[in-house]
CSV table of C-alpha atoms in Angstrom, one decimal:
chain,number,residue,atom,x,y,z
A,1,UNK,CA,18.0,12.9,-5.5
A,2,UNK,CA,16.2,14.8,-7.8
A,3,UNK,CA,13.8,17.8,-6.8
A,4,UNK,CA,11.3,16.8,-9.8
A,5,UNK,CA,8.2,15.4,-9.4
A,6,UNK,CA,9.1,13.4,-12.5
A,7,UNK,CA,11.2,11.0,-12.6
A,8,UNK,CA,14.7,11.0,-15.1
A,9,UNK,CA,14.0,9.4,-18.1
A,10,UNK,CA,15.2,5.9,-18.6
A,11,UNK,CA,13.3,3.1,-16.3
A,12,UNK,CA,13.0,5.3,-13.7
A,13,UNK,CA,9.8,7.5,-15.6
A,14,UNK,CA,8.9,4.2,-17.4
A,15,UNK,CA,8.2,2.6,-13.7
A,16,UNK,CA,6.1,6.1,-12.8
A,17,UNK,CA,4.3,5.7,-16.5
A,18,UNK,CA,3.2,2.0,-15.4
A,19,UNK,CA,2.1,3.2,-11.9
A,20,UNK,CA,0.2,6.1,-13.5
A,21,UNK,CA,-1.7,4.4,-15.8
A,22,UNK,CA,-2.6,1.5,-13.6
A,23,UNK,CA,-3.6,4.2,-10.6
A,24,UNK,CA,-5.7,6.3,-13.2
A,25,UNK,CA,-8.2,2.8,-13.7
A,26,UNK,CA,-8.3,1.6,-10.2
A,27,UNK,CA,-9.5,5.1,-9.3
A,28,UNK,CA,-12.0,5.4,-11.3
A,29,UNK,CA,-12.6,1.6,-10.3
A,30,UNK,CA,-13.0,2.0,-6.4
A,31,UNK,CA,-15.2,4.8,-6.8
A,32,UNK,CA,-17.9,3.2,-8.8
A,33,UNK,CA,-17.4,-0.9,-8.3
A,34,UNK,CA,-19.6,-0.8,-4.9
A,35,UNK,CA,-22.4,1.0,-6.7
A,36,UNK,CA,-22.0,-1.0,-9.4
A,37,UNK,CA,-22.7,-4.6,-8.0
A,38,UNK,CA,-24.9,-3.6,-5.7
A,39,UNK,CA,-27.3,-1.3,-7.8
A,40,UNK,CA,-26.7,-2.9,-11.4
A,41,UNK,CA,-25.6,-6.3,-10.3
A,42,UNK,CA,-28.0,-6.9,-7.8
A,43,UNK,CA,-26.0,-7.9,-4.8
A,44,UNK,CA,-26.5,-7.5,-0.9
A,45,UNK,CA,-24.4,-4.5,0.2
A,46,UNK,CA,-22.9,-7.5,2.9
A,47,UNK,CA,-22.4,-9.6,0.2
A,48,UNK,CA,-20.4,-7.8,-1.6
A,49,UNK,CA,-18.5,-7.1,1.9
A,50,UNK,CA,-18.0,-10.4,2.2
A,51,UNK,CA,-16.7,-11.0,-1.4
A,52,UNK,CA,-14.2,-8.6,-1.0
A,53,UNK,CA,-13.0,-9.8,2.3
A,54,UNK,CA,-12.1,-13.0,1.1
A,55,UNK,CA,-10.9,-12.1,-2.0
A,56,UNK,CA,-8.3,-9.5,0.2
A,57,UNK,CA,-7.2,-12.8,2.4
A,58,UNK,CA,-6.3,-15.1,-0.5
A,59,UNK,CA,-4.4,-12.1,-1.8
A,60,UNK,CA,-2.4,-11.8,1.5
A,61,UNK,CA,-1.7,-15.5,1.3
A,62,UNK,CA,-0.4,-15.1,-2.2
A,63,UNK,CA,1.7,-12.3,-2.1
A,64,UNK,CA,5.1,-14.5,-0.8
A,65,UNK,CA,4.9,-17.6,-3.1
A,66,UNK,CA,3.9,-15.0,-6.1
A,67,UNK,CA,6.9,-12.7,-4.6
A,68,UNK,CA,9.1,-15.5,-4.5
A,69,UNK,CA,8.2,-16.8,-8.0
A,70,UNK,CA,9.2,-13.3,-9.0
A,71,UNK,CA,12.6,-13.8,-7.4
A,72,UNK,CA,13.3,-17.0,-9.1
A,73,UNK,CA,11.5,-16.7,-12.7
A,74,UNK,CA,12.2,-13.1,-13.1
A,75,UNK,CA,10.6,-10.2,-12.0
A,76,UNK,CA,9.7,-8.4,-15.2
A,77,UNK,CA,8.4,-11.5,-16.7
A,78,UNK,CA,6.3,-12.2,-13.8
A,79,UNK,CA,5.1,-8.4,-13.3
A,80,UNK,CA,4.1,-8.3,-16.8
A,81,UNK,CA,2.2,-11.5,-16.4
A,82,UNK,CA,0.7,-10.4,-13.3
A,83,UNK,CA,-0.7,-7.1,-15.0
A,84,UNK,CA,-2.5,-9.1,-18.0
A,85,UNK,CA,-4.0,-10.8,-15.2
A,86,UNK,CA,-5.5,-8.3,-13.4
A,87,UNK,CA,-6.7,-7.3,-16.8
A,88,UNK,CA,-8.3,-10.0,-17.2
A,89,UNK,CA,-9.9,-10.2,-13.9
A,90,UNK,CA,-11.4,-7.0,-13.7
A,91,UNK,CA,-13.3,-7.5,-17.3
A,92,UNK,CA,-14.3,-10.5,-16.2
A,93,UNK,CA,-16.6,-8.3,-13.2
A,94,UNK,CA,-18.5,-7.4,-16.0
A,95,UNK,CA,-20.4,-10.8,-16.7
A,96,UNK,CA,-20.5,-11.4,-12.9
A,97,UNK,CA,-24.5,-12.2,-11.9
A,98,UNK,CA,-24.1,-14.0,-8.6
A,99,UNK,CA,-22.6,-13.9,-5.3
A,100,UNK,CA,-20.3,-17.3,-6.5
A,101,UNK,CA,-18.9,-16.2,-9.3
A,102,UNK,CA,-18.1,-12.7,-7.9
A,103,UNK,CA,-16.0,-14.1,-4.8
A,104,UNK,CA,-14.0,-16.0,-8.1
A,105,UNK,CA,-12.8,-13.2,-9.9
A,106,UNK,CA,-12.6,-11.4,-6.9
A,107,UNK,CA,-10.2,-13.7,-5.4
A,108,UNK,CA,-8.6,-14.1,-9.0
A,109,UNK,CA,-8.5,-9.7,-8.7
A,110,UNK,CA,-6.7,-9.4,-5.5
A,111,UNK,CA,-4.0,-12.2,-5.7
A,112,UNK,CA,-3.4,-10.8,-9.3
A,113,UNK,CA,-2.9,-7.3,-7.5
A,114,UNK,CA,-1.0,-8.4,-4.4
A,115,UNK,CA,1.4,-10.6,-6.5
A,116,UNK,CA,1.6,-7.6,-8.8
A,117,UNK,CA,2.8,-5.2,-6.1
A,118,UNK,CA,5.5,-7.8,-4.8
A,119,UNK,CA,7.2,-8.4,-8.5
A,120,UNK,CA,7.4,-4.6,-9.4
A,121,UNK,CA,9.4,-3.9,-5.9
A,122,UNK,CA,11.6,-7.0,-6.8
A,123,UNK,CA,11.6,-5.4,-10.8
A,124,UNK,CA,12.0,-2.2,-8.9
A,125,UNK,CA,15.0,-3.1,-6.6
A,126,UNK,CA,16.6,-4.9,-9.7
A,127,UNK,CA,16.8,-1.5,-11.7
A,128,UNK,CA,18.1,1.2,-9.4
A,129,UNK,CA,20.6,1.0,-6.5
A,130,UNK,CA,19.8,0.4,-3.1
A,131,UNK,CA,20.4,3.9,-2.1
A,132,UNK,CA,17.7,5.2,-4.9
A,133,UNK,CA,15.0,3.0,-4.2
A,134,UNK,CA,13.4,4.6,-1.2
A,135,UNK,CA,13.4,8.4,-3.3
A,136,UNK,CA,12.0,6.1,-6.7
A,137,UNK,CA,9.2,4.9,-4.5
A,138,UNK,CA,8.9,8.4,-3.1
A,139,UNK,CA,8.4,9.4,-7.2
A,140,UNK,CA,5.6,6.4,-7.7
A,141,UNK,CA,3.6,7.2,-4.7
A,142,UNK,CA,3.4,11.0,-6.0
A,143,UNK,CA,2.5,9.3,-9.4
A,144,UNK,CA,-0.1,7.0,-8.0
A,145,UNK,CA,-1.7,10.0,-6.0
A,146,UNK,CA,-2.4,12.0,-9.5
A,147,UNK,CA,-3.7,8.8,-11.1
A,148,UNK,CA,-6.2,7.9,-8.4
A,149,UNK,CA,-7.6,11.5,-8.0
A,150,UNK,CA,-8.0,11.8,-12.5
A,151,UNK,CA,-9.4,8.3,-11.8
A,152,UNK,CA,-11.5,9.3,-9.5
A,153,UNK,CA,-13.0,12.2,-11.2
A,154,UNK,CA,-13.8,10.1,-14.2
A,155,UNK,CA,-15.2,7.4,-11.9
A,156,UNK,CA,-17.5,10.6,-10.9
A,157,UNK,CA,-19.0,11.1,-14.2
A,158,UNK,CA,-20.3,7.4,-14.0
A,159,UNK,CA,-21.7,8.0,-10.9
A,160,UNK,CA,-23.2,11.1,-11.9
A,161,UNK,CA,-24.9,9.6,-15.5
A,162,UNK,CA,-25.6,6.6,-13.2
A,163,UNK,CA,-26.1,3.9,-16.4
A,164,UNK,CA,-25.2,0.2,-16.7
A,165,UNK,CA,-23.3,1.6,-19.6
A,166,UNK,CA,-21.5,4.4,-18.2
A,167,UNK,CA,-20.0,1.6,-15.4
A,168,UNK,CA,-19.2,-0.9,-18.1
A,169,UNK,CA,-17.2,1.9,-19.8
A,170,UNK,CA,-15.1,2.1,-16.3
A,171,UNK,CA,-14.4,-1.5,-15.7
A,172,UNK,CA,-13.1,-1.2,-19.5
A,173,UNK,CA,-10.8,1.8,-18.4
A,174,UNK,CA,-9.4,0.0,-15.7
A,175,UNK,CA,-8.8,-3.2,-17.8
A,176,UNK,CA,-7.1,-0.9,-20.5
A,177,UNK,CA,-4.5,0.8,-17.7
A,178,UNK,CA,-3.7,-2.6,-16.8
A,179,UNK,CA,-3.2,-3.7,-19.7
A,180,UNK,CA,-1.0,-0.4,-20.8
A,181,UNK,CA,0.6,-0.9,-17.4
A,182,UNK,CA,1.8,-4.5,-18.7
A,183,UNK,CA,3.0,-2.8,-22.1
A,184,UNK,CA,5.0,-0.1,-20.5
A,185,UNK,CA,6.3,-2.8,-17.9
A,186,UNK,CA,7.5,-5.0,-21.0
A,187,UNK,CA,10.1,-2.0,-22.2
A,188,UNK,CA,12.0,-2.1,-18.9
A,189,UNK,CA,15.2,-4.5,-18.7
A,190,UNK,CA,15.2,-7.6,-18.1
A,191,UNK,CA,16.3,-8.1,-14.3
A,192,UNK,CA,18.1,-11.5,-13.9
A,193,UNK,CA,16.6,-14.3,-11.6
A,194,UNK,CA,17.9,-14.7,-8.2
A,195,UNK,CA,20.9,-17.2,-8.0
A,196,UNK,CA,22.2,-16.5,-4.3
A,197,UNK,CA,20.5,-16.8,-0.8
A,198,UNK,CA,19.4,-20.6,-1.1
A,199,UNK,CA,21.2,-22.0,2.4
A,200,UNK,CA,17.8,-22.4,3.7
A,201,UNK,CA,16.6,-24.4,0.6
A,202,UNK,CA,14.3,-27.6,0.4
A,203,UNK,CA,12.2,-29.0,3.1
A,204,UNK,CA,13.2,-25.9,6.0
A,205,UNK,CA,12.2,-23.0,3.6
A,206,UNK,CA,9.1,-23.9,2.9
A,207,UNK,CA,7.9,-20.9,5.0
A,208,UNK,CA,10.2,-18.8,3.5
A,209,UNK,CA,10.2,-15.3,4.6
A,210,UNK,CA,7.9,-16.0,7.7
A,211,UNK,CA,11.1,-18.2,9.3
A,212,UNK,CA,13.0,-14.5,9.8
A,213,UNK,CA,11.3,-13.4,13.0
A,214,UNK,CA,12.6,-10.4,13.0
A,215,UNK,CA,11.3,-9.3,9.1
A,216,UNK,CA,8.2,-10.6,9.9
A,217,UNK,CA,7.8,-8.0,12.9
A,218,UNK,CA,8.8,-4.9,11.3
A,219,UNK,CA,6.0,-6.3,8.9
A,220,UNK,CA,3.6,-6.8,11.4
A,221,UNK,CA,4.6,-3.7,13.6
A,222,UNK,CA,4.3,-1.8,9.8
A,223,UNK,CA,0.6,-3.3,9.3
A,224,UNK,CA,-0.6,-1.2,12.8
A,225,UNK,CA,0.9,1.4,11.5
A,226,UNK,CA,-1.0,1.0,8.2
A,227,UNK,CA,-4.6,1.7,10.3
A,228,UNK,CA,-4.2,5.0,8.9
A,229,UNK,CA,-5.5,3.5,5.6
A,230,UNK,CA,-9.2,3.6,6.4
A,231,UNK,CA,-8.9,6.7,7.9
A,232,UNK,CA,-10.1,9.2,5.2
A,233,UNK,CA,-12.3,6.6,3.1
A,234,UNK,CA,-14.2,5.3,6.2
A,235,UNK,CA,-13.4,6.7,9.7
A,236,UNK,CA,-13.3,10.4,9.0
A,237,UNK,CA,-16.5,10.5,6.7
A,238,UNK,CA,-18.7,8.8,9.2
A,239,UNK,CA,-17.1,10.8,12.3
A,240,UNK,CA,-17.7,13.9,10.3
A,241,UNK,CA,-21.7,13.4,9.6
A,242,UNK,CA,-22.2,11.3,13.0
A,243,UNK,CA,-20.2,13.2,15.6
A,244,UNK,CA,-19.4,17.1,14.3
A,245,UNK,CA,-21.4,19.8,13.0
A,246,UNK,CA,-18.9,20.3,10.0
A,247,UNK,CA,-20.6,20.4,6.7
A,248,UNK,CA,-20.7,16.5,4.2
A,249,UNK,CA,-18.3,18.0,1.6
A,250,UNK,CA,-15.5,18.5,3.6
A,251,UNK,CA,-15.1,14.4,3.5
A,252,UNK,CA,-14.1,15.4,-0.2
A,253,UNK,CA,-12.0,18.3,0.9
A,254,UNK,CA,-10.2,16.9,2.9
A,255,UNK,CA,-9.3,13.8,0.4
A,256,UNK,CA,-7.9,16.1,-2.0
A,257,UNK,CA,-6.0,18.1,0.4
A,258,UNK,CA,-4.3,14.8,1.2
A,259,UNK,CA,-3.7,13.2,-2.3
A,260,UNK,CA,-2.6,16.9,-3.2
A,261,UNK,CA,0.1,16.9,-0.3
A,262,UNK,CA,1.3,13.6,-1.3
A,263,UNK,CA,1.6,14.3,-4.9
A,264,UNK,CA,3.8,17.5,-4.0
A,265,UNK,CA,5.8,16.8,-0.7
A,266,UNK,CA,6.1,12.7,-1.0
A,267,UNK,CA,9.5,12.9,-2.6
A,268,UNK,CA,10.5,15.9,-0.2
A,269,UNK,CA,9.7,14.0,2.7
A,270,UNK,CA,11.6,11.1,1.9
A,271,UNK,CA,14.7,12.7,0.9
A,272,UNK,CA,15.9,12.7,4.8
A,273,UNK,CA,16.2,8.9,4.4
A,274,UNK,CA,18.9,6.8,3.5
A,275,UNK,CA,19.4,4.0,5.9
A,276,UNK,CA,17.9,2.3,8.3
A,277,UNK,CA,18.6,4.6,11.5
A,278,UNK,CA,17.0,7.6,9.4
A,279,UNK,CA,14.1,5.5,8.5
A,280,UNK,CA,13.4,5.2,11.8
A,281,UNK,CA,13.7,8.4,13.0
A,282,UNK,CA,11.3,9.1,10.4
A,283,UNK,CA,9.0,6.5,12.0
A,284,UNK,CA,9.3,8.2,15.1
A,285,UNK,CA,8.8,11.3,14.2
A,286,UNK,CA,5.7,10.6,12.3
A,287,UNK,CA,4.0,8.3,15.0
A,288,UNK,CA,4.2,11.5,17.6
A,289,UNK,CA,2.4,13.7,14.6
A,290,UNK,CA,0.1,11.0,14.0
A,291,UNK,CA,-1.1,11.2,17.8
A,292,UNK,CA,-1.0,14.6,17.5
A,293,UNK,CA,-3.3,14.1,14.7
A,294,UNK,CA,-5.9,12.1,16.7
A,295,UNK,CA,-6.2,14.6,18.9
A,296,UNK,CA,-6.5,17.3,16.8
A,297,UNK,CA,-9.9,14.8,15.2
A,298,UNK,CA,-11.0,14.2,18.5
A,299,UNK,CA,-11.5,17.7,19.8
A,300,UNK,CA,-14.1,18.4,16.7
A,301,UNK,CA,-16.7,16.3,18.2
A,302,UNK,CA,-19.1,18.7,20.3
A,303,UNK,CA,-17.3,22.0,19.1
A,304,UNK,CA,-19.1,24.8,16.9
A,305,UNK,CA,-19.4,24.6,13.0
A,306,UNK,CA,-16.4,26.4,11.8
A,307,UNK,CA,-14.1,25.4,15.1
A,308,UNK,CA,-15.6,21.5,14.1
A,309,UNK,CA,-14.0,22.5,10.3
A,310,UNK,CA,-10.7,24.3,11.7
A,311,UNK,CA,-9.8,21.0,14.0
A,312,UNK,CA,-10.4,18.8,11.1
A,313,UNK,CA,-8.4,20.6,8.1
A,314,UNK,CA,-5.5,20.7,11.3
A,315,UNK,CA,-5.7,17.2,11.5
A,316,UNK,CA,-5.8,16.0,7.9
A,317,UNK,CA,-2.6,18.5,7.6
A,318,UNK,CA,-0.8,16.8,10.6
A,319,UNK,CA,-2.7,13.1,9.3
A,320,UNK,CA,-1.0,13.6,5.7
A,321,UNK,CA,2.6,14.6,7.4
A,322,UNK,CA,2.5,11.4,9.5
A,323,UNK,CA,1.7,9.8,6.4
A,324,UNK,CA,4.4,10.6,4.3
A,325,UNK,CA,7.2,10.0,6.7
A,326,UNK,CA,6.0,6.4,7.5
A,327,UNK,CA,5.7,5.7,4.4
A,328,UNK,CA,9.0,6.5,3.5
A,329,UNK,CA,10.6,5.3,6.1
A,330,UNK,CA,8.8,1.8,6.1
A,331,UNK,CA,9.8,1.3,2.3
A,332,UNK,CA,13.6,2.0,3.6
A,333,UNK,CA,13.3,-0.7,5.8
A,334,UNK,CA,11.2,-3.4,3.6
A,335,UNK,CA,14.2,-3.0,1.5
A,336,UNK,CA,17.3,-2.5,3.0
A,337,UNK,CA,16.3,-5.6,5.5
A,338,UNK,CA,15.9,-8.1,3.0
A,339,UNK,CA,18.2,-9.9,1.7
A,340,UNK,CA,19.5,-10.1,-1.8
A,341,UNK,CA,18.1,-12.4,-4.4
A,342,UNK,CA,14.6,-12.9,-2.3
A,343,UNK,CA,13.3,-9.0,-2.6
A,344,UNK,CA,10.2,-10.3,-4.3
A,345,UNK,CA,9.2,-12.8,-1.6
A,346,UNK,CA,10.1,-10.3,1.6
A,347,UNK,CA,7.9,-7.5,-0.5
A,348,UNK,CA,5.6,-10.2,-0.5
A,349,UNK,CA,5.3,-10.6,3.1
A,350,UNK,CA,5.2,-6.6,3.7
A,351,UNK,CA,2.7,-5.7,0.9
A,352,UNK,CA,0.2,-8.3,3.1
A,353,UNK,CA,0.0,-5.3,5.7
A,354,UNK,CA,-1.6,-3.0,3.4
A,355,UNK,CA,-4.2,-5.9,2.6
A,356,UNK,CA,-4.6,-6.8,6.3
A,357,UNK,CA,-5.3,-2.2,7.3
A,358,UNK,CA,-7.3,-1.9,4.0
A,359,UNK,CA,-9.5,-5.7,5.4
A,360,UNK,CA,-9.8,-5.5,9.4
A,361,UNK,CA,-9.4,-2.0,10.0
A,362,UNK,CA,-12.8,-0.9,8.9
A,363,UNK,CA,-13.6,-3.0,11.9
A,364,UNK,CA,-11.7,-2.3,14.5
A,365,UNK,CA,-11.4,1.3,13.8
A,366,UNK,CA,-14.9,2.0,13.3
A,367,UNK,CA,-15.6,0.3,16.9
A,368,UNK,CA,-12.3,2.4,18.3
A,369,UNK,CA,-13.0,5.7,16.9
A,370,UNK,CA,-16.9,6.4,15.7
A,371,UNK,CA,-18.3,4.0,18.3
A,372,UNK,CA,-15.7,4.9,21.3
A,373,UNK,CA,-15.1,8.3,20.6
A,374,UNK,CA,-12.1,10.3,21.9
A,375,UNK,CA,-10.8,7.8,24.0
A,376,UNK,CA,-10.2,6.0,20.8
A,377,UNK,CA,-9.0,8.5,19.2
A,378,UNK,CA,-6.3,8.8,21.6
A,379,UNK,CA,-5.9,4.8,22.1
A,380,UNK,CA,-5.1,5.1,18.3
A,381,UNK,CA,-2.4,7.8,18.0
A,382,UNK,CA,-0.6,5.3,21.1
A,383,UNK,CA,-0.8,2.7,19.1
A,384,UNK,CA,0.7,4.4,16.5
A,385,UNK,CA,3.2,5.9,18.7
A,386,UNK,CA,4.3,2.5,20.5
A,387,UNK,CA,4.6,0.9,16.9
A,388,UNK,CA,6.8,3.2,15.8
A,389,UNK,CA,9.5,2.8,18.6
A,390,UNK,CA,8.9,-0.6,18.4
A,391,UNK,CA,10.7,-0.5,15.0
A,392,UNK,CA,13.8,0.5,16.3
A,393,UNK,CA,15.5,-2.3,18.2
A,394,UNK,CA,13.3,-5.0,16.0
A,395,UNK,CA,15.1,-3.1,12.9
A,396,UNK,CA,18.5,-3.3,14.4
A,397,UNK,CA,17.9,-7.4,15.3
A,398,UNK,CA,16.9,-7.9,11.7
A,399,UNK,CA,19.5,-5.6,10.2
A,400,UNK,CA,22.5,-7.9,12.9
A,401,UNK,CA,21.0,-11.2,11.6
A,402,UNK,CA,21.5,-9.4,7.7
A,403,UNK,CA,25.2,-8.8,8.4
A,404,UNK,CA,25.6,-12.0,10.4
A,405,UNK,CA,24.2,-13.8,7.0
A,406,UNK,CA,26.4,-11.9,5.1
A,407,UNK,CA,29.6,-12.7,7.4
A,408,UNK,CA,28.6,-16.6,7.3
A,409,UNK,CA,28.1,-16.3,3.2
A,410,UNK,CA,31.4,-14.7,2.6
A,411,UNK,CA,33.2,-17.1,4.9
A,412,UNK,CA,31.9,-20.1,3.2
A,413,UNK,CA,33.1,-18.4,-0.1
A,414,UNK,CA,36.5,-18.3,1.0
A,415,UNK,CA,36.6,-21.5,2.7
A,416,UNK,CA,35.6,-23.0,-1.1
A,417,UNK,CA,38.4,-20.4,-2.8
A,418,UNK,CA,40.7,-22.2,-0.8
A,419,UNK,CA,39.8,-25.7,-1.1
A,420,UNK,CA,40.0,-24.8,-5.0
């Protein structure tokens, strides 16, 4: 694996171009769309809440079939189409004037999004070997850091000249990445549709993916560890001005310390793993740091100014270490534990935990942490802890039923060799 933050040329840096210009839109996106429908659109603060929560559910219903469409139609094809969609969706915010018609092209935005993320893992694990995928994604996630934070700034300078205008200029940004995003996507190979795995076909696979028990609970043990999403965007910021002394601007501090650790260590931190008994070391390892982390948070509450600053810079740096090593060793196992031909359609199934994080844990961990304190911080980092451990043996169960598949497939080749 390469020490570069960039990518070889070939598909490789096209893939980190397409995530780059993609990233660069939605930040600038996320940081002004709230303002925008709330102060120039005119809608209720819970309203648009509520929008985005169901629009976020009917894009973790979608991501299988879409994943799976992916698998069988092709997953360039489909990724490309998928992009032009979310295009599409996020110009049409722009002539939005009710609560209705939001929730529409909201849903339309996040199924086009979740769909997207499950055909360019299924284009991604078509292009490179299984052994490069988890130190590609490693690349992307650095890529998709730098994007957000230019995004971000330019989202800024909206805020700042604070102008119907100056937003309409960022929804057009956003549709432009996405639509360069589907450009770029359309030089890669083509990556042939899946022809194998079809022994559960017709009426019994109808559920697809969600009939592998143990997939689905590495995905579901994945989405608790995926709390960590609302951490820095929601948790932290109101713990920082409702239980410390520490000063507003650190929220922002502390944001770029973390996309600036991901952008240069991502790729460093994944290089340890390579199968599925390193990923979940890595899993290990990193739920101990992240409970390490929520101590570190929870002893800021009560203590002087620059203590209240020191505790929370220690646990960003120990938050952003857990971070990395999850994430690489989650994307190890999403991949290496699905079977080939349906990568689309199990990426599917394990994107929906970053939906479900990024939807209910606003709740719950606004309850657990700001309202509860540091028993909740501390309830957390278990959680995180017992999630992690739980991977292991539920890895090893899905990775036996894998080989077991891959026994009963090449038996019933030979048996038809023979009868030839």
């Amino acid at each position: 694996m390469t020490n570069s933050l960039v990518p070889p040329a070939g598909p490789r840096r096209t893939l980190a171009l397409a995530q780059l210009s993609n990233s660069v839109g939605d930040g600038a996106f996320y940081t002004t769309s709230a303002l925008y429908f709330t102060q120039i659109v005119g809608l209720a603060p819970a309203r648009v809440g509520l929008g985005l929560t169901l629009g976020w559910a009917v894009g973790s219903l979608v991501g299988v079939p879409l994943g799976r469409f992916a698998d069988r139609r092709g997953a360039r094809g489909t990724a490309v189409l998928l992009a032009f969609a979310t295009a599409l969706a996020v110009a049409s915010f722009t002539v939005v004037r009710g609560f209705v018609p939001f929730v529409l092209v909201a849903c339309a935005y996040a199924a086009a999004q979740s769909g997207l993320a499950a055909a360019r893992q299924a284009l991604l694990a078509g292009l490179v070997s299984a052994a490069e995928r988890t130190g590609l994604l490693a690349h992307l996630q650095s890529t998709l850091n730098a994007g957000l934070a230019v995004g971000a700034g330019l989202g800024g300078l909206a805020l700042q000249a604070g102008t119907r205008g100056a937003y309409l200029a960022v929804f057009a940004l956003d549709a432009v990445s996405f639509l360069v995003c589907a450009l770029l996507l359309l030089r890669l190979p083509a990556v042939a549709p899946a022809t194998g795995d079809r022994r559960h076909g017709g009426a019994q696979d109808r559920l697809g993916v969600l009939r592998d028990r143990p997939y689905a609970l590495v995905a579901l043990l994945n989405t608790v560890l995926l709390l960590r999403l609302p951490l820095l965007s929601l948790v932290l910021p109101l713990w920082i001005t409702r239980r410390t002394d520490a000063p507003a601007w650190l929220v922002s501090a502390l944001f770029v310390l973390n996309t600036g650790a991901v952008m240069l260590f991502q790729v460093r931190a994944a290089r340890r793993v390579t199968g599925v008994g390193s990923a979940n070391r890595a899993l290990r390892h990193a739920g101990w740091v992240m409970l390490a982390a929520c101590a570190v948070f929870a002893l800021s509450a009560g203590a002087s100014l620059w203590a209240a600053v020191g505790f929370l810079v220690l646990g960003a740096v120990l938050q952003v270490i857990a971070e990395m090593g999850q994430s690489a060793g989650s994307w190890q196992l999403s991949f290496d534990l699905a079977p080939e031909g349906r990568v689309g359609e199990y990426q599917g199934l394990f994107g929906t935990g970053v939906t479900v994080a990024r939807t209910l844990g606003p709740l719950v961990l606004t309850a657990l942490v700001v309202e509860w304190g540091t028993p909740g911080w501390l309830l957390l980092g278990a959680a995180m802890v017992a999630a992690s451990y739980g991977m292991g043996p539920v890895s090893r169960w899905a990775a036996g039923r894998r080989a077991d598949e891959a026994a009963a497939g090449a038996d019933a080749e030979t048996a038809v060799l023979a009868g030839a």
